[in-house]
Structure formats: structure tokens, C-alpha cells
mmCIF file of C-alpha atoms and ligand atoms in Angstrom:
data_model
loop_
_atom_site.group_PDB
_atom_site.id
_atom_site.type_symbol
_atom_site.label_atom_id
_atom_site.label_comp_id
_atom_site.label_asym_id
_atom_site.label_seq_id
_atom_site.Cartn_x
_atom_site.Cartn_y
_atom_site.Cartn_z
ATOM 1 C CA UNK A 1 0.000 0.000 0.000
ATOM 2 C CA UNK A 2 1.339 3.484 -0.792
ATOM 3 C CA UNK A 3 0.528 6.658 1.137
ATOM 4 C CA UNK A 4 1.387 10.229 0.411
ATOM 5 C CA UNK A 5 -0.051 11.140 3.769
ATOM 6 C CA UNK A 6 1.832 12.483 6.732
ATOM 7 C CA UNK A 7 2.632 10.565 9.887
ATOM 8 C CA UNK A 8 4.081 12.046 13.071
ATOM 9 C CA UNK A 9 5.799 9.804 15.624
ATOM 10 C CA UNK A 10 6.283 11.583 18.962
ATOM 11 C CA UNK A 11 9.225 9.808 20.581
ATOM 12 C CA UNK A 12 10.543 8.373 17.321
ATOM 13 C CA UNK A 13 14.272 8.842 17.852
ATOM 14 C CA UNK A 14 15.033 5.329 19.083
ATOM 15 C CA UNK A 15 13.547 1.968 20.107
ATOM 16 C CA UNK A 16 10.092 1.022 18.902
ATOM 17 C CA UNK A 17 9.356 4.660 17.969
ATOM 18 C CA UNK A 18 12.282 4.760 15.541
ATOM 19 C CA UNK A 19 11.191 1.382 14.154
ATOM 20 C CA UNK A 20 7.674 2.735 13.557
ATOM 21 C CA UNK A 21 9.038 5.898 11.906
ATOM 22 C CA UNK A 22 11.354 3.911 9.609
ATOM 23 C CA UNK A 23 8.672 1.325 8.782
ATOM 24 C CA UNK A 24 6.027 3.929 7.939
ATOM 25 C CA UNK A 25 8.597 5.780 5.807
ATOM 26 C CA UNK A 26 9.330 2.536 3.902
ATOM 27 C CA UNK A 27 5.613 2.068 3.322
ATOM 28 C CA UNK A 28 5.344 5.473 1.631
ATOM 29 C CA UNK A 29 4.175 7.716 4.457
ATOM 30 C CA UNK A 30 5.799 11.128 4.754
ATOM 31 C CA UNK A 31 7.134 10.722 8.289
ATOM 32 C CA UNK A 32 8.231 13.229 10.907
ATOM 33 C CA UNK A 33 9.803 11.770 14.052
ATOM 34 C CA UNK A 34 10.568 13.631 17.268
ATOM 35 C CA UNK A 35 12.954 13.157 20.165
ATOM 36 C CA UNK A 36 14.960 15.235 22.608
ATOM 37 C CA UNK A 37 18.360 14.522 21.109
ATOM 38 C CA UNK A 38 19.690 16.348 18.041
ATOM 39 C CA UNK A 39 19.252 14.886 14.565
ATOM 40 C CA UNK A 40 22.972 14.095 14.404
ATOM 41 C CA UNK A 41 22.513 11.629 17.292
ATOM 42 C CA UNK A 42 19.576 9.837 15.669
ATOM 43 C CA UNK A 43 20.083 6.906 13.306
ATOM 44 C CA UNK A 44 17.009 7.517 11.127
ATOM 45 C CA UNK A 45 17.234 7.630 7.331
ATOM 46 C CA UNK A 46 17.393 11.158 5.847
ATOM 47 C CA UNK A 47 13.993 10.614 4.231
ATOM 48 C CA UNK A 48 12.433 10.798 7.727
ATOM 49 C CA UNK A 49 11.956 14.411 8.871
ATOM 50 C CA UNK A 50 13.091 15.055 12.399
ATOM 51 C CA UNK A 51 12.155 17.664 15.028
ATOM 52 C CA UNK A 52 13.458 18.094 18.562
ATOM 53 C CA UNK A 53 10.654 18.115 21.112
ATOM 54 C CA UNK A 54 11.016 17.861 24.887
ATOM 55 C CA UNK A 55 7.691 17.244 26.631
ATOM 56 C CA UNK A 56 9.152 17.973 30.076
ATOM 57 C CA UNK A 57 9.740 21.691 29.471
ATOM 58 C CA UNK A 58 7.490 24.619 30.430
ATOM 59 C CA UNK A 59 6.787 25.309 26.732
ATOM 60 C CA UNK A 60 6.093 21.666 25.829
ATOM 61 C CA UNK A 61 2.333 22.048 25.218
ATOM 62 C CA UNK A 62 2.850 25.074 22.958
ATOM 63 C CA UNK A 63 5.737 23.346 21.151
ATOM 64 C CA UNK A 64 3.752 20.158 20.534
ATOM 65 C CA UNK A 65 0.683 22.095 19.359
ATOM 66 C CA UNK A 66 2.866 24.118 16.966
ATOM 67 C CA UNK A 67 4.356 20.924 15.547
ATOM 68 C CA UNK A 68 0.929 19.331 15.043
ATOM 69 C CA UNK A 69 -0.328 22.447 13.227
ATOM 70 C CA UNK A 70 2.784 22.424 11.032
ATOM 71 C CA UNK A 71 2.729 18.718 10.131
ATOM 72 C CA UNK A 72 -1.066 18.154 10.127
ATOM 73 C CA UNK A 73 -0.555 14.368 10.356
ATOM 74 C CA UNK A 74 -3.103 11.838 9.120
ATOM 75 C CA UNK A 75 -1.490 9.417 11.578
ATOM 76 C CA UNK A 76 -0.109 10.463 14.949
ATOM 77 C CA UNK A 77 1.682 8.037 17.260
ATOM 78 C CA UNK A 78 2.296 9.112 20.870
ATOM 79 C CA UNK A 79 5.179 6.848 21.832
ATOM 80 C CA UNK A 80 7.362 9.193 23.919
ATOM 81 C CA UNK A 81 8.114 7.961 27.387
ATOM 82 C CA UNK A 82 10.079 9.069 30.431
ATOM 83 C CA UNK A 83 11.283 6.359 32.798
ATOM 84 C CA UNK A 84 12.236 7.164 36.415
ATOM 85 C CA UNK A 85 15.888 7.736 37.239
ATOM 86 C CA UNK A 86 17.316 5.848 40.242
ATOM 87 C CA UNK A 87 16.102 7.488 43.476
ATOM 88 C CA UNK A 88 13.801 10.001 41.771
ATOM 89 C CA UNK A 89 12.745 13.253 43.450
ATOM 90 C CA UNK A 90 9.189 14.553 43.546
ATOM 91 C CA UNK A 91 10.097 16.842 40.633
ATOM 92 C CA UNK A 92 11.228 13.770 38.666
ATOM 93 C CA UNK A 93 7.851 12.101 39.381
ATOM 94 C CA UNK A 94 6.062 15.196 38.100
ATOM 95 C CA UNK A 95 8.189 15.212 34.939
ATOM 96 C CA UNK A 96 7.244 11.576 34.242
ATOM 97 C CA UNK A 97 3.546 12.438 34.414
ATOM 98 C CA UNK A 98 4.058 15.553 32.261
ATOM 99 C CA UNK A 99 5.854 13.656 29.475
ATOM 100 C CA UNK A 100 3.943 10.381 29.479
ATOM 101 C CA UNK A 101 0.471 11.662 30.228
ATOM 102 C CA UNK A 102 -0.435 15.284 30.922
ATOM 103 C CA UNK A 103 1.151 17.262 28.089
ATOM 104 C CA UNK A 104 -0.062 14.796 25.411
ATOM 105 C CA UNK A 105 -3.573 14.779 26.911
ATOM 106 C CA UNK A 106 -3.702 18.573 27.181
ATOM 107 C CA UNK A 107 -2.531 19.055 23.593
ATOM 108 C CA UNK A 108 -4.485 16.225 21.962
ATOM 109 C CA UNK A 109 -7.800 17.101 23.623
ATOM 110 C CA UNK A 110 -7.508 20.541 22.016
ATOM 111 C CA UNK A 111 -6.103 19.406 18.653
ATOM 112 C CA UNK A 112 -7.775 16.122 17.685
ATOM 113 C CA UNK A 113 -11.496 17.088 17.477
ATOM 114 C CA UNK A 114 -10.761 19.533 14.626
ATOM 115 C CA UNK A 115 -8.366 17.218 12.759
ATOM 116 C CA UNK A 116 -8.633 14.400 10.213
ATOM 117 C CA UNK A 117 -6.301 12.145 12.145
ATOM 118 C CA UNK A 118 -5.946 8.693 13.637
ATOM 119 C CA UNK A 119 -4.002 8.871 16.881
ATOM 120 C CA UNK A 120 -2.382 5.729 18.283
ATOM 121 C CA UNK A 121 -1.330 6.033 21.914
ATOM 122 C CA UNK A 122 1.331 3.538 22.963
ATOM 123 C CA UNK A 123 0.712 2.115 26.414
ATOM 124 C CA UNK A 124 2.309 -0.602 28.534
ATOM 125 C CA UNK A 125 1.402 -3.795 30.341
ATOM 126 C CA UNK A 126 3.128 -2.228 33.356
ATOM 127 C CA UNK A 127 -0.337 -0.895 34.264
ATOM 128 C CA UNK A 128 -1.353 -4.450 35.262
ATOM 129 C CA UNK A 129 1.450 -5.184 37.709
ATOM 130 C CA UNK A 130 3.092 -2.204 39.382
ATOM 131 C CA UNK A 131 5.926 -2.846 41.792
ATOM 132 C CA UNK A 132 8.308 -0.668 43.785
ATOM 133 C CA UNK A 133 10.520 0.068 40.803
ATOM 134 C CA UNK A 134 7.817 0.529 38.172
ATOM 135 C CA UNK A 135 5.126 2.195 40.339
ATOM 136 C CA UNK A 136 5.290 5.817 39.181
ATOM 137 C CA UNK A 137 5.877 4.851 35.539
ATOM 138 C CA UNK A 138 2.968 2.361 35.710
ATOM 139 C CA UNK A 139 0.725 4.985 37.333
ATOM 140 C CA UNK A 140 1.517 7.518 34.591
ATOM 141 C CA UNK A 141 0.620 4.887 31.990
ATOM 142 C CA UNK A 142 -2.585 3.889 33.834
ATOM 143 C CA UNK A 143 -3.592 7.563 33.881
ATOM 144 C CA UNK A 144 -2.738 7.748 30.184
ATOM 145 C CA UNK A 145 -5.018 4.774 29.537
ATOM 146 C CA UNK A 146 -7.937 6.486 31.307
ATOM 147 C CA UNK A 147 -7.272 9.821 29.607
ATOM 148 C CA UNK A 148 -7.113 8.104 26.203
ATOM 149 C CA UNK A 149 -10.725 6.987 26.793
ATOM 150 C CA UNK A 150 -11.575 10.607 27.600
ATOM 151 C CA UNK A 151 -9.843 11.637 24.364
ATOM 152 C CA UNK A 152 -11.993 9.162 22.417
ATOM 153 C CA UNK A 153 -15.019 10.976 23.816
ATOM 154 C CA UNK A 154 -13.513 14.302 22.663
ATOM 155 C CA UNK A 155 -13.203 12.755 19.159
ATOM 156 C CA UNK A 156 -16.800 11.495 19.023
ATOM 157 C CA UNK A 157 -18.658 12.940 16.026
ATOM 158 C CA UNK A 158 -15.438 14.321 14.523
ATOM 159 C CA UNK A 159 -13.114 12.979 11.802
ATOM 160 C CA UNK A 160 -10.484 12.120 14.381
ATOM 161 C CA UNK A 161 -10.138 8.921 16.346
ATOM 162 C CA UNK A 162 -7.839 7.666 19.053
ATOM 163 C CA UNK A 163 -6.878 4.104 19.968
ATOM 164 C CA UNK A 164 -4.516 2.524 22.467
ATOM 165 C CA UNK A 165 -1.820 0.043 21.438
ATOM 166 C CA UNK A 166 -0.860 -1.643 24.703
ATOM 167 C CA UNK A 167 2.482 -3.416 24.500
ATOM 168 C CA UNK A 168 4.223 -6.125 26.501
ATOM 169 C CA UNK A 169 7.925 -7.024 26.566
ATOM 170 C CA UNK A 170 9.450 -5.744 23.318
ATOM 171 C CA UNK A 171 12.460 -7.059 21.440
ATOM 172 C CA UNK A 172 14.149 -3.662 21.667
ATOM 173 C CA UNK A 173 17.927 -3.449 21.127
ATOM 174 C CA UNK A 174 18.768 -2.865 24.797
ATOM 175 C CA UNK A 175 16.820 -5.884 26.039
ATOM 176 C CA UNK A 176 17.991 -8.178 23.257
ATOM 177 C CA UNK A 177 21.654 -7.220 23.840
ATOM 178 C CA UNK A 178 21.293 -7.730 27.604
ATOM 179 C CA UNK A 179 19.756 -11.205 27.179
ATOM 180 C CA UNK A 180 22.392 -12.176 24.596
ATOM 181 C CA UNK A 181 25.142 -11.092 27.011
ATOM 182 C CA UNK A 182 23.676 -13.240 29.791
ATOM 183 C CA UNK A 183 23.391 -16.189 27.370
ATOM 184 C CA UNK A 184 27.104 -15.864 26.483
ATOM 185 C CA UNK A 185 28.058 -15.728 30.173
ATOM 186 C CA UNK A 186 25.976 -18.804 30.959
ATOM 187 C CA UNK A 187 27.061 -20.617 27.780
ATOM 188 C CA UNK A 188 23.465 -21.181 26.727
ATOM 189 C CA UNK A 189 21.208 -19.902 23.940
ATOM 190 C CA UNK A 190 19.547 -16.440 23.896
ATOM 191 C CA UNK A 191 16.210 -18.227 23.329
ATOM 192 C CA UNK A 192 16.605 -20.176 26.588
ATOM 193 C CA UNK A 193 17.562 -17.057 28.576
ATOM 194 C CA UNK A 194 14.679 -15.069 27.057
ATOM 195 C CA UNK A 195 12.176 -17.788 27.896
ATOM 196 C CA UNK A 196 13.441 -17.983 31.510
ATOM 197 C CA UNK A 197 13.370 -14.166 31.809
ATOM 198 C CA UNK A 198 9.759 -13.986 30.605
ATOM 199 C CA UNK A 199 8.583 -16.799 32.865
ATOM 200 C CA UNK A 200 10.127 -15.052 35.864
ATOM 201 C CA UNK A 201 9.003 -11.545 34.842
ATOM 202 C CA UNK A 202 5.328 -12.437 34.671
ATOM 203 C CA UNK A 203 3.765 -15.925 34.969
ATOM 204 C CA UNK A 204 0.807 -14.711 32.873
ATOM 205 C CA UNK A 205 2.947 -14.261 29.757
ATOM 206 C CA UNK A 206 1.895 -16.798 27.165
ATOM 207 C CA UNK A 207 4.901 -16.592 24.833
ATOM 208 C CA UNK A 208 8.551 -17.569 25.251
ATOM 209 C CA UNK A 209 9.916 -14.823 23.028
ATOM 210 C CA UNK A 210 9.952 -11.027 23.085
ATOM 211 C CA UNK A 211 7.467 -9.137 20.899
ATOM 212 C CA UNK A 212 9.073 -8.237 17.533
ATOM 213 C CA UNK A 213 9.021 -4.506 16.758
ATOM 214 C CA UNK A 214 7.507 -5.309 13.387
ATOM 215 C CA UNK A 215 4.368 -6.622 15.118
ATOM 216 C CA UNK A 216 3.947 -3.112 16.601
ATOM 217 C CA UNK A 217 4.193 -1.566 13.135
ATOM 218 C CA UNK A 218 1.616 -3.994 11.745
ATOM 219 C CA UNK A 219 -0.709 -3.231 14.669
ATOM 220 C CA UNK A 220 -0.446 0.530 14.038
ATOM 221 C CA UNK A 221 -1.266 -0.050 10.351
ATOM 222 C CA UNK A 222 -4.252 -2.185 11.355
ATOM 223 C CA UNK A 223 -5.591 0.577 13.623
ATOM 224 C CA UNK A 224 -5.199 3.210 10.885
ATOM 225 C CA UNK A 225 -6.961 0.986 8.367
ATOM 226 C CA UNK A 226 -9.935 0.609 10.738
ATOM 227 C CA UNK A 227 -10.509 4.373 10.579
ATOM 228 C CA UNK A 228 -13.242 5.817 12.801
ATOM 229 C CA UNK A 229 -14.190 2.351 14.075
ATOM 230 C CA UNK A 230 -10.933 2.342 16.053
ATOM 231 C CA UNK A 231 -12.054 5.268 18.221
ATOM 232 C CA UNK A 232 -11.787 4.185 21.862
ATOM 233 C CA UNK A 233 -10.282 0.819 20.891
ATOM 234 C CA UNK A 234 -7.736 -1.020 23.007
ATOM 235 C CA UNK A 235 -5.407 -3.254 20.998
ATOM 236 C CA UNK A 236 -3.329 -5.486 23.245
ATOM 237 C CA UNK A 237 -0.037 -6.833 21.943
ATOM 238 C CA UNK A 238 1.133 -7.808 25.397
ATOM 239 C CA UNK A 239 1.805 -11.578 25.474
ATOM 240 C CA UNK A 240 -1.272 -12.155 27.647
ATOM 241 C CA UNK A 241 0.177 -10.027 30.426
ATOM 242 C CA UNK A 242 -3.068 -9.243 32.212
ATOM 243 C CA UNK A 243 -4.120 -12.872 32.592
ATOM 244 C CA UNK A 244 -7.333 -14.472 31.406
ATOM 245 C CA UNK A 245 -10.104 -12.004 32.294
ATOM 246 C CA UNK A 246 -8.993 -8.654 30.838
HETATM 247 N N1 NAP B 1 10.425 -1.359 25.713
HETATM 248 C C1 NAP B 1 9.455 -2.178 26.129
HETATM 249 O O1 NAP B 1 9.666 -3.377 26.378
HETATM 250 C C2 NAP B 1 8.053 -1.648 26.291
HETATM 251 C C3 NAP B 1 7.065 -2.490 26.827
HETATM 252 C C4 NAP B 1 5.769 -2.023 26.934
HETATM 253 C C5 NAP B 1 5.452 -0.751 26.485
HETATM 254 N N2 NAP B 1 6.427 0.047 25.998
HETATM 255 C C6 NAP B 1 6.033 1.407 25.550
HETATM 256 O O2 NAP B 1 6.617 1.655 24.296
HETATM 257 C C7 NAP B 1 6.945 3.038 24.193
HETATM 258 C C8 NAP B 1 8.419 3.203 23.830
HETATM 259 O O3 NAP B 1 9.208 2.588 24.817
HETATM 260 P P1 NAP B 1 10.761 2.394 24.572
HETATM 261 O O4 NAP B 1 11.237 1.540 25.669
HETATM 262 O O5 NAP B 1 10.994 2.023 23.129
HETATM 263 O O6 NAP B 1 11.300 3.875 24.831
HETATM 264 P P2 NAP B 1 12.759 4.489 24.576
HETATM 265 O O7 NAP B 1 13.604 3.586 23.753
HETATM 266 O O8 NAP B 1 13.271 4.942 25.889
HETATM 267 O O9 NAP B 1 12.401 5.768 23.661
HETATM 268 C C9 NAP B 1 11.636 6.781 24.208
HETATM 269 C C10 NAP B 1 11.373 7.871 23.198
HETATM 270 O O10 NAP B 1 10.761 8.953 23.923
HETATM 271 C C11 NAP B 1 11.582 10.113 23.773
HETATM 272 N N3 NAP B 1 11.571 10.899 25.006
HETATM 273 C C12 NAP B 1 12.118 10.603 26.198
HETATM 274 N N4 NAP B 1 11.941 11.620 27.068
HETATM 275 C C13 NAP B 1 11.267 12.573 26.393
HETATM 276 C C14 NAP B 1 10.807 13.867 26.721
HETATM 277 N N5 NAP B 1 11.034 14.426 27.930
HETATM 278 N N6 NAP B 1 10.149 14.582 25.782
HETATM 279 C C15 NAP B 1 9.946 14.065 24.545
HETATM 280 N N7 NAP B 1 10.357 12.854 24.165
HETATM 281 C C16 NAP B 1 11.021 12.118 25.079
HETATM 282 C C17 NAP B 1 12.973 9.600 23.462
HETATM 283 O O11 NAP B 1 13.716 10.621 22.827
HETATM 284 P P3 NAP B 1 15.303 10.799 23.138
HETATM 285 O O12 NAP B 1 15.886 9.415 23.136
HETATM 286 O O13 NAP B 1 15.795 11.664 22.029
HETATM 287 O O14 NAP B 1 15.387 11.412 24.491
HETATM 288 C C18 NAP B 1 12.657 8.416 22.570
HETATM 289 O O15 NAP B 1 12.372 8.826 21.256
HETATM 290 C C19 NAP B 1 6.600 3.681 25.532
HETATM 291 O O16 NAP B 1 5.349 4.331 25.442
HETATM 292 C C20 NAP B 1 6.550 2.492 26.487
HETATM 293 O O17 NAP B 1 5.660 2.732 27.564
HETATM 294 C C21 NAP B 1 7.710 -0.362 25.868
#
């Protein structure tokens, strides 16, 4: 399928966001990706436009609104995420909520109802099992999940729609490298280490391998193809993380 339409990936400078930006670009979308780091530190192909955007700053809402008005994307992916630093302060907690949840909600609730746009909000299975290390991150994502439902209500009767893509353990470079290093140390296969890691991480996981980044791209494409029917939808690509009832 070819598109001449514009896609904007907020948080597209690395990891799954960069994979989505590159994949959409390959499929013919005109893609703009954002991140905090400068273009020179981002490994994206030159055909992908790039803008610096920091959602933790005082001007973040104005900056993000300006970017949306400039790009006018047909597809918008909110993938940006802030993870807590070790021993975070209260200010760090607030920054996590600003980046992951509050700035995107504030901006999108104003922007989406007047736009012809499918918005895919990336969420995390961390919302199902918070612990002492993931608690604040998980809470910001749980709030994002609730506010994405509120956004769907904002979009009702308009040409815009918003859906959640809720992800489980991804095969991102950092995780894959870490598991491969452990496999070398233990003189076993990466597959065996990955399977053991997943079984220990969450007994509800139903797969023995990490989720390929390409499955995320295909899920985003599926949500865009659904059009308005995807408004309010929750698409779970999370290896069964929440167990059997949800
Ligand atoms: N990785 C997983 O296994 C996993 C599992 C479940 C769900 N998820 C979800 O998938 C999404 C991506 O996760 P990831 O692990 O791939 O993230 P990542 O590699 O850490 O990338 C995060 C992206 O967000 C940007 N970002 C960070 N702080 C920002 C800020 N203050 N303002 C604007 N942008 C900022 C980063 O830009 P810079 O690098 O330029 O700072 C980068 O583009 C998140 O929504 C996460 O909740 C991931």
C-alpha cells in the first residue's frame, strides 16, 4: 500500500518509535519523528523528517501544538516515554507524568477534534502489575489509559479517532543485547535465557519470546486501516500479560 499522507511519531528517535518511523517511511508515508536529542545523534534515514521536542519543558504544550499544526498528520503516534531515574525526586515524578500523560492529553484534547487524524497512543502492560521500581511509571501509563478513553469521547462525532496500542515485553535493542550477554556468560542460547526471563518476569505471559518490533508496526497499520471504528479501541499486543479475564 502506498501513502502520500503524513505521519508524526512523537518519541521516534530510538527503540520502537524509531522502528515505527522507519517502517512507515518505507511504506510510503511522509514521516516526521521527534525526540529530545539532536538529529545528528539519531540513526534515522534522511527521508524521515526530524524535530526536537522535549515534553518535560514549560513550553512543551505550545511546542507540541505548533508541531501538530505544522505537520497536520493523518497518523499520529504518541510513543514518547520518560522512565524514572534511580532514586527520583518529587520533581522527577512530576516530569514523568508531564511527558507520558499530561502534556499529550492537554494538547491532543484541544487538537484532535478539529483534525482528520488517527491517533495511536502507545501504552504498557506495566499498568497491570506495578511494583516498587515501576510504580510511578505504571501509574503515569494507567492515567494515560484512562485519559485516552476521555480523548476518544472528545473525538466522538469528529473525523479524528484515538486508539490505544498496549504493549508487553518488546524485542528492543537494549533488552535483546542484555539477554544475549547473559546467554554468552551462561554458555546457553539467547532463546533459553529469554524464555526464563519472561517466565520469571510475569507468569501470565503466554509466549517464550519477546514481541518483535515489526508486530507493533503492523498493529499501528491495522488501527489506521480501521478508521473511525478504532475510536476508543484497546489493541493489546502484550503476550497475555493481564491474565485471562482482561
Ligand atoms: N520497551 C518495552 O519493552 C516496552 C514495553 C511495553 C510498552 N512500551 C512502551 O513503548 C513506548 C516506547 O518505549 P521504549 O522503551 O521504546 O522507549 P525508549 O527507547 O526509551 O524511547 C523513548 C522515546 O521517547 C523520547 N523521550 C524521552 N523523554 C522525552 C521527553 N522528555 N520529551 C519528549 N520525548 C522524550 C525519546 O527521545 P530521546 O531518546 O531523544 O530522548 C525516545 O524517542 C513507551 O510508550 C513504552 O511505555 C515499551
